[in-house]
Amino acid sequence: MAVCQQGRLAVAGAGAIGLAAARAAARAGWRVTVFDPAPGRGASWVAGGMLAPVTEAWPGEEDLLALGLDSVARWPEFAAELSAEAGADAGLHTAGTVVAATGTGDRDELTALADHLESLDRPVQRLTGRELRRLEPAIGPDVRGGLSVPADPSVDNRRLLEALRTACTRAGVDVDDRAVDRVRDDGRRVHGVRLADGTEIEADVVLVAAGAHSSALHPALDGLVRPVKGEILRLSRRRGALPAPVRTVRALVDGRPVYAVPRVLPGHGDLVIGATTSENGFDTDVTVGGVRDLLRDAERVLPGIAEYALTESAAGLRPGSRDNLPLIGRTGPEGLIAATGHGRNGMLLVPVTAATVTALLRDEAVPEAARAADPGRFDSHTHTHTDTERSSGGAGTDMLAAGRSRDC
């Protein structure tokens, strides 16, 4: 199907968020170039892949829950279309999630989570330890109870990245393995990006999707996104070992969170175990303590993994925001759009982020749930837009229109 030619879009960052937005923009007729010195190899590469708006819910973060629920509802269609475009499975796994508790304090915390979700009309099924083991025989005897959340699926992050790269290529997206140093603008509108090698690239719109590195690219984002380190392990089942769980298993072990996400496609390992959380700048070393803690707690919940092979350890930098909501929307000068700060929820929020960016490029209203993620909530720090402009796509309309063919 022919599409109307739009303007030039430069995307800083080729993780899942940047690639998904680039694909959507190219399908809408934009000429898209994505810049990243290591495409698909940042935080997206080491993600656990949980799509867990319900089991990540927390009192006081209702806006994040609403955004996550919107996005998880988009995942089946998003994955199906992406798989068809790429000619390969995008990795969506819909078996659901169980949450396990070991000690009394852990059970009390899960009870509080269940009560909170029920107050929001999001009931979950409460289970005894025995009932959990009927669902997932790999769960060990130290688990005393938990929850079943069938609506929280998962995705094989590396399959997803492969599919996004292929779909982007087929949609005409150029992927440039150079790094963006900063966004170029005159204080009123953007003109493109300056690369780390000094090259200046012209663009009508710049999308900052550079994860933990986003704050350095423009003053409008300065201090709004920070790196949060997370370590993960990949395990592979050896001959004779107990089968891995079918569902994602999240757990609290003496107050410490741990998860195990199955990989159901050949060649992608059997379990991803994660994840530590620490704030140490841009350090990505895997630590002995991190590996020890993850294996200790995961083995308490899934004792059979003691016979698995440890095939990979890795660390990535989640892009954390001040309030745990991502920044998705216009900010700073005309033509600058942010899609960053997704924290632990990057994989979950891929579809709604791509939809929001597409709406902004079309000067249309963004999804209702995405309004809370507008960077304008930090107006004391960033360029101010009115609420009407932010929700309708009004701010920056003239600049966006300037990049379009007159026949559009």
Coordinates of N, CA and C in Angstrom, one line a residue, residues 102-273:
T102 N 7.8 -16.9 50.0 CA 8.4 -17.9 50.9 C 8.0 -17.7 52.3
G103 N 8.5 -16.7 53.0 CA 8.2 -16.5 54.4 C 6.9 -15.7 54.6
T104 N 6.6 -15.6 55.9 CA 5.3 -14.9 56.3 C 5.3 -13.5 55.8
G105 N 6.4 -12.7 55.9 CA 6.4 -11.4 55.5 C 6.2 -11.3 54.0
D106 N 6.7 -12.2 53.2 CA 6.5 -12.2 51.8 C 5.0 -12.5 51.5
R107 N 4.4 -13.4 52.2 CA 3.0 -13.6 52.0 C 2.1 -12.4 52.3
D108 N 2.5 -11.7 53.4 CA 1.8 -10.5 53.7 C 1.9 -9.4 52.6
E109 N 3.1 -9.3 52.0 CA 3.3 -8.4 50.9 C 2.4 -8.7 49.7
L110 N 2.3 -10.0 49.4 CA 1.5 -10.4 48.3 C 0.0 -10.2 48.6
T111 N -0.4 -10.4 49.8 CA -1.7 -10.2 50.2 C -2.1 -8.7 50.0
A112 N -1.1 -7.8 50.4 CA -1.4 -6.4 50.2 C -1.5 -6.0 48.8
L113 N -0.6 -6.7 47.9 CA -0.7 -6.4 46.5 C -2.1 -6.9 45.9
A114 N -2.5 -8.1 46.3 CA -3.8 -8.6 45.9 C -5.0 -7.7 46.3
D115 N -4.9 -7.2 47.6 CA -5.9 -6.3 48.1 C -6.0 -5.0 47.3
H116 N -4.8 -4.5 47.0 CA -4.7 -3.2 46.2 C -5.3 -3.4 44.8
L117 N -4.9 -4.5 44.1 CA -5.5 -4.8 42.8 C -7.0 -5.0 42.8
E118 N -7.5 -5.6 43.8 CA -8.9 -5.8 43.9 C -9.6 -4.4 44.1
S119 N -9.0 -3.5 44.8 CA -9.6 -2.2 45.0 C -9.6 -1.4 43.7
L120 N -8.8 -1.8 42.7 CA -8.8 -1.2 41.4 C -9.6 -2.1 40.4
D121 N -10.4 -3.0 40.9 CA -11.1 -3.9 40.0 C -10.2 -4.8 39.1
R122 N -9.1 -5.1 39.7 CA -8.1 -6.0 39.0 C -7.9 -7.2 39.8
P123 N -8.9 -8.1 40.1 CA -8.6 -9.2 41.0 C -7.7 -10.2 40.4
V124 N -6.9 -10.9 41.3 CA -6.0 -11.9 41.0 C -6.4 -13.2 41.8
Q125 N -6.0 -14.3 41.4 CA -6.3 -15.6 42.1 C -5.2 -15.8 43.2
R126 N -5.7 -16.0 44.4 CA -4.8 -16.3 45.5 C -4.7 -17.8 45.6
L127 N -3.4 -18.3 45.8 CA -3.2 -19.7 45.8 C -2.3 -20.1 47.0
T128 N -2.5 -21.3 47.5 CA -1.6 -21.9 48.4 C -0.4 -22.4 47.7
G129 N 0.6 -22.8 48.5 CA 1.8 -23.4 48.0 C 1.5 -24.6 47.2
R130 N 0.6 -25.5 47.7 CA 0.3 -26.7 47.0 C -0.4 -26.4 45.7
E131 N -1.3 -25.4 45.7 CA -2.0 -25.1 44.4 C -1.0 -24.5 43.4
L132 N 0.0 -23.7 43.9 CA 1.0 -23.2 42.9 C 1.8 -24.4 42.3
R133 N 2.1 -25.4 43.1 CA 2.9 -26.5 42.6 C 2.1 -27.3 41.6
R134 N 0.8 -27.3 41.8 CA 0.0 -28.0 40.8 C 0.1 -27.3 39.4
L135 N 0.1 -26.0 39.5 CA 0.3 -25.2 38.2 C 1.7 -25.3 37.7
E136 N 2.7 -25.2 38.5 CA 4.1 -25.3 38.1 C 4.8 -26.2 39.0
P137 N 5.0 -27.5 38.6 CA 5.7 -28.5 39.4 C 7.1 -28.1 39.8
A138 N 7.7 -27.2 39.0 CA 9.1 -26.9 39.3 C 9.2 -26.0 40.6
I139 N 8.1 -25.5 41.1 CA 8.2 -24.7 42.3 C 8.4 -25.6 43.5
G140 N 9.4 -25.2 44.4 CA 9.8 -26.0 45.5 C 9.0 -25.9 46.7
P141 N 9.3 -26.7 47.7 CA 8.5 -26.7 49.0 C 8.7 -25.5 49.9
D142 N 9.7 -24.7 49.7 CA 9.8 -23.4 50.5 C 8.8 -22.4 50.2
V143 N 8.1 -22.5 49.0 CA 7.1 -21.6 48.7 C 5.8 -21.9 49.4
R144 N 5.2 -20.9 50.1 CA 4.1 -21.2 51.0 C 2.8 -20.7 50.4
G145 N 2.8 -19.9 49.4 CA 1.6 -19.3 48.8 C 1.9 -18.4 47.7
G146 N 0.9 -17.8 47.0 CA 1.2 -16.9 46.0 C -0.1 -16.5 45.2
L147 N 0.1 -16.0 44.0 CA -0.9 -15.5 43.2 C -0.8 -16.0 41.7
S148 N -1.9 -16.1 41.0 CA -1.9 -16.5 39.6 C -2.4 -15.3 38.8
V149 N -1.6 -14.8 37.8 CA -2.0 -13.7 37.0 C -1.9 -14.1 35.6
P150 N -2.9 -14.7 35.0 CA -2.8 -15.2 33.6 C -2.7 -14.1 32.6
A151 N -3.0 -12.8 32.9 CA -3.0 -11.8 32.0 C -1.7 -11.1 31.8
D152 N -0.7 -11.5 32.6 CA 0.7 -10.9 32.5 C 1.6 -11.9 31.7
P153 N 1.7 -11.6 30.4 CA 2.5 -12.5 29.5 C 4.0 -12.2 29.6
S154 N 4.8 -12.7 28.6 CA 6.2 -12.3 28.5 C 6.6 -12.3 27.0
V155 N 7.7 -11.8 26.7 CA 8.2 -11.8 25.4 C 9.7 -12.2 25.4
D156 N 10.1 -12.9 24.4 CA 11.6 -13.2 24.2 C 12.2 -12.0 23.6
N157 N 12.9 -11.2 24.5 CA 13.4 -9.9 24.1 C 14.3 -10.0 22.8
R158 N 15.1 -11.0 22.7 CA 16.0 -11.1 21.6 C 15.3 -11.5 20.3
R159 N 14.3 -12.3 20.4 CA 13.5 -12.6 19.2 C 12.8 -11.3 18.8
L160 N 12.3 -10.5 19.8 CA 11.6 -9.3 19.5 C 12.6 -8.3 18.7
L161 N 13.8 -8.2 19.2 CA 14.8 -7.3 18.6 C 15.1 -7.7 17.2
E162 N 15.2 -9.0 17.0 CA 15.5 -9.5 15.6 C 14.4 -9.2 14.7
A163 N 13.1 -9.4 15.2 CA 12.0 -9.1 14.3 C 11.9 -7.6 14.0
L164 N 12.1 -6.8 15.0 CA 12.1 -5.3 14.8 C 13.1 -4.9 13.8
R165 N 14.4 -5.4 13.9 CA 15.4 -5.0 13.0 C 15.0 -5.4 11.5
T166 N 14.5 -6.6 11.4 CA 14.1 -7.1 10.1 C 12.9 -6.2 9.5
A167 N 11.9 -6.0 10.4 CA 10.8 -5.2 9.9 C 11.2 -3.7 9.6
C168 N 12.1 -3.2 10.3 CA 12.6 -1.8 10.0 C 13.3 -1.8 8.7
T169 N 14.1 -2.8 8.4 CA 14.8 -2.8 7.1 C 13.8 -2.9 6.0
R170 N 12.8 -3.8 6.2 CA 11.8 -3.9 5.1 C 11.0 -2.7 4.9
A171 N 10.8 -1.9 6.0 CA 10.0 -0.7 5.9 C 10.9 0.5 5.4
G172 N 12.2 0.3 5.1 CA 13.0 1.3 4.6 C 13.7 2.2 5.6
V173 N 13.8 1.7 6.9 CA 14.5 2.4 7.9 C 16.0 2.2 7.7
D174 N 16.8 3.3 7.8 CA 18.2 3.2 7.8 C 18.7 3.1 9.2
V175 N 19.6 2.1 9.5 CA 20.2 2.0 10.8 C 21.7 2.4 10.7
D176 N 22.1 3.4 11.4 CA 23.4 4.0 11.3 C 24.2 3.6 12.6
D177 N 25.3 3.0 12.6 CA 26.0 2.6 13.8 C 26.9 3.6 14.4
R178 N 26.5 4.9 14.2 CA 27.2 6.0 14.9 C 26.4 6.5 16.0
A179 N 27.0 7.1 17.0 CA 26.3 7.6 18.2 C 25.9 9.1 18.0
V180 N 24.7 9.4 18.5 CA 24.3 10.8 18.6 C 25.0 11.5 19.8
D181 N 25.6 12.6 19.5 CA 26.2 13.4 20.6 C 25.3 14.4 21.2
R182 N 24.4 15.0 20.3 CA 23.4 15.9 20.9 C 22.4 16.2 19.8
V183 N 21.3 16.8 20.2 CA 20.3 17.3 19.3 C 20.7 18.7 18.9
R184 N 20.6 19.0 17.6 CA 20.8 20.3 17.1 C 19.5 21.1 17.0
D185 N 19.6 22.3 17.6 CA 18.4 23.2 17.5 C 18.8 24.6 17.6
D186 N 17.9 25.6 17.3 CA 18.2 27.0 17.4 C 17.5 27.6 18.6
G187 N 17.0 26.8 19.5 CA 16.2 27.3 20.6 C 14.7 27.3 20.4
R188 N 14.3 27.3 19.1 CA 12.9 27.3 18.7 C 12.5 26.0 18.1
R189 N 13.3 25.5 17.2 CA 13.0 24.2 16.6 C 14.3 23.4 16.3
V190 N 14.1 22.1 16.2 CA 15.3 21.2 16.0 C 15.7 21.3 14.5
H191 N 17.0 21.0 14.3 CA 17.5 21.0 12.9 C 18.1 19.6 12.6
G192 N 18.2 18.7 13.5 CA 18.8 17.4 13.3 C 19.6 17.0 14.5
V193 N 20.6 16.2 14.2 CA 21.5 15.7 15.3 C 23.0 15.9 14.9
R194 N 23.8 16.1 15.9 CA 25.3 16.0 15.7 C 25.8 14.7 16.3
L195 N 26.5 14.0 15.5 CA 27.0 12.7 15.8 C 28.3 12.8 16.6
A196 N 28.7 11.8 17.2 CA 30.0 11.8 18.1 C 31.2 12.0 17.2
D197 N 31.2 11.7 15.9 CA 32.3 12.0 15.1 C 32.3 13.4 14.5
G198 N 31.3 14.2 14.9 CA 31.2 15.6 14.4 C 30.3 15.8 13.2
T199 N 29.8 14.7 12.6 CA 28.9 14.8 11.5 C 27.6 15.4 11.9
E200 N 27.1 16.4 11.1 CA 25.8 16.9 11.4 C 24.8 16.4 10.4
I201 N 23.7 15.9 10.9 CA 22.6 15.2 10.1 C 21.4 16.1 10.2
E202 N 20.8 16.4 9.1 CA 19.6 17.2 9.1 C 18.4 16.3 9.3
A203 N 17.4 16.8 10.1 CA 16.1 16.1 10.3 C 15.1 17.1 10.7
D204 N 13.8 16.8 10.3 CA 12.7 17.7 10.7 C 12.2 17.4 12.1
V205 N 12.4 16.2 12.5 CA 12.0 15.7 13.9 C 13.1 14.8 14.4
V206 N 13.3 14.9 15.7 CA 14.3 14.1 16.4 C 13.6 13.4 17.5
L207 N 13.7 12.0 17.5 CA 13.1 11.2 18.6 C 14.3 10.7 19.5
V208 N 14.3 11.1 20.8 CA 15.3 10.6 21.7 C 14.8 9.4 22.4
A209 N 15.4 8.3 22.0 CA 15.0 7.0 22.6 C 16.3 6.2 23.0
A210 N 17.2 7.0 23.6 CA 18.5 6.5 23.9 C 18.6 5.9 25.3
G211 N 17.5 5.5 25.9 CA 17.6 4.9 27.2 C 18.2 5.7 28.3
A212 N 19.1 5.0 29.0 CA 19.8 5.7 30.1 C 20.7 6.8 29.7
H213 N 21.0 6.9 28.4 CA 21.9 8.0 27.9 C 21.1 9.2 27.4
S214 N 19.8 9.2 27.5 CA 19.0 10.2 26.9 C 19.2 11.6 27.5
S215 N 19.4 11.7 28.8 CA 19.5 13.0 29.4 C 20.7 13.9 28.8
A216 N 21.7 13.2 28.3 CA 22.9 14.0 27.8 C 22.6 14.6 26.4
L217 N 21.5 14.2 25.7 CA 21.3 14.6 24.3 C 20.7 15.9 24.1
H218 N 20.0 16.4 25.1 CA 19.4 17.8 25.0 C 19.1 18.3 26.4
P219 N 19.3 19.6 26.6 CA 19.0 20.2 27.9 C 17.6 20.0 28.5
A220 N 16.6 19.9 27.6 CA 15.3 19.6 28.0 C 15.1 18.3 28.8
L221 N 16.0 17.4 28.6 CA 16.0 16.1 29.3 C 17.0 16.0 30.4
D222 N 17.8 17.0 30.6 CA 18.9 17.0 31.6 C 18.3 16.6 32.9
G223 N 18.9 15.6 33.5 CA 18.5 15.2 34.9 C 17.2 14.4 35.0
L224 N 16.5 14.2 33.9 CA 15.2 13.5 34.0 C 15.3 12.0 33.8
V225 N 16.4 11.5 33.3 CA 16.6 10.1 33.1 C 18.0 9.7 33.7
R226 N 18.0 8.6 34.5 CA 19.2 8.2 35.1 C 19.4 6.7 34.9
P227 N 20.7 6.2 34.9 CA 20.9 4.8 34.7 C 20.7 4.0 36.0
V228 N 19.9 2.9 35.8 CA 19.7 2.0 37.0 C 20.2 0.6 36.5
K229 N 21.2 0.1 37.1 CA 21.8 -1.1 36.7 C 21.0 -2.4 37.1
G230 N 20.9 -3.3 36.2 CA 20.3 -4.6 36.5 C 21.1 -5.7 35.9
E231 N 21.3 -6.8 36.7 CA 22.1 -8.0 36.3 C 21.1 -9.1 36.1
I232 N 21.4 -9.9 35.0 CA 20.5 -11.1 34.7 C 21.4 -12.3 34.4
L233 N 20.8 -13.5 34.6 CA 21.5 -14.7 34.2 C 20.6 -15.5 33.2
R234 N 21.3 -16.2 32.4 CA 20.6 -17.2 31.5 C 21.0 -18.6 31.8
L235 N 20.0 -19.4 32.0 CA 20.2 -20.8 32.3 C 19.7 -21.7 31.2
S236 N 20.4 -22.8 31.0 CA 19.9 -23.8 30.0 C 19.7 -25.2 30.7
R237 N 18.6 -25.8 30.4 CA 18.3 -27.1 31.0 C 19.2 -28.2 30.5
R238 N 19.9 -28.9 31.3 CA 20.7 -30.0 30.9 C 19.9 -31.3 30.9
R239 N 20.4 -32.3 30.2 CA 19.8 -33.6 30.2 C 19.5 -34.2 31.6
G240 N 18.3 -34.6 31.9 CA 18.0 -35.2 33.1 C 17.5 -34.2 34.2
A241 N 17.6 -32.9 33.9 CA 17.2 -31.9 34.9 C 15.7 -31.7 34.8
L242 N 15.1 -31.2 35.8 CA 13.6 -31.0 35.8 C 13.3 -29.9 34.8
P243 N 12.1 -30.0 34.2 CA 11.7 -29.0 33.2 C 11.5 -27.7 33.8
A244 N 11.7 -26.7 33.0 CA 11.5 -25.3 33.4 C 10.1 -25.0 33.6
P245 N 9.7 -24.0 34.3 CA 8.3 -23.6 34.4 C 7.8 -23.1 33.1
V246 N 6.5 -23.3 32.9 CA 5.8 -22.8 31.6 C 5.5 -21.3 31.7
R247 N 5.1 -20.9 32.9 CA 4.8 -19.5 33.2 C 6.0 -18.7 33.7
T248 N 5.9 -17.4 33.6 CA 6.8 -16.6 34.4 C 6.6 -16.8 35.8
V249 N 7.7 -17.0 36.6 CA 7.6 -17.1 38.0 C 8.3 -15.9 38.7
R250 N 7.5 -15.1 39.4 CA 8.0 -14.0 40.1 C 7.9 -14.4 41.6
A251 N 8.9 -14.0 42.4 CA 8.9 -14.4 43.8 C 9.5 -13.4 44.7
L252 N 9.0 -13.5 46.0 CA 9.7 -12.7 47.1 C 10.3 -13.8 48.0
V253 N 11.6 -13.6 48.2 CA 12.4 -14.5 49.0 C 13.0 -13.7 50.2
D254 N 12.3 -13.8 51.3 CA 12.7 -13.0 52.5 C 12.8 -11.6 52.2
G255 N 11.8 -11.1 51.4 CA 11.7 -9.7 51.0 C 12.5 -9.3 49.8
R256 N 13.3 -10.2 49.2 CA 14.0 -9.9 48.0 C 13.3 -10.4 46.8
P257 N 13.1 -9.5 45.8 CA 12.4 -10.0 44.6 C 13.3 -10.7 43.6
V258 N 12.8 -11.8 43.0 CA 13.5 -12.5 41.9 C 12.5 -13.0 40.9
Y259 N 12.9 -13.2 39.7 CA 12.0 -13.7 38.7 C 12.7 -14.7 37.8
A260 N 11.9 -15.6 37.2 CA 12.4 -16.6 36.2 C 11.5 -16.6 35.0
V261 N 12.0 -16.2 33.9 CA 11.1 -16.1 32.7 C 11.5 -17.2 31.7
P262 N 10.6 -18.1 31.3 CA 11.0 -19.1 30.4 C 11.1 -18.6 29.0
R263 N 12.0 -19.3 28.3 CA 12.2 -19.0 26.8 C 11.8 -20.3 26.1
V264 N 10.7 -20.2 25.3 CA 10.1 -21.4 24.8 C 10.5 -21.7 23.4
L265 N 11.3 -20.8 22.8 CA 11.8 -21.0 21.4 C 13.2 -21.6 21.4
P266 N 13.5 -22.6 20.5 CA 14.8 -23.2 20.5 C 15.9 -22.2 20.2
G267 N 17.0 -22.4 20.9 CA 18.2 -21.6 20.7 C 18.3 -20.4 21.5
H268 N 17.3 -20.1 22.4 CA 17.2 -18.9 23.2 C 17.3 -19.2 24.7
G269 N 17.8 -20.3 25.1 CA 18.0 -20.6 26.5 C 16.6 -21.1 27.1
D270 N 16.7 -21.6 28.3 CA 15.5 -22.1 28.9 C 14.9 -21.1 30.0
L271 N 15.7 -20.4 30.7 CA 15.3 -19.5 31.7 C 16.1 -18.2 31.8
V272 N 15.5 -17.1 32.0 CA 16.2 -15.9 32.3 C 15.9 -15.6 33.8
I273 N 16.9 -15.4 34.6 CA 16.8 -15.1 36.0 C 17.2 -13.7 36.2

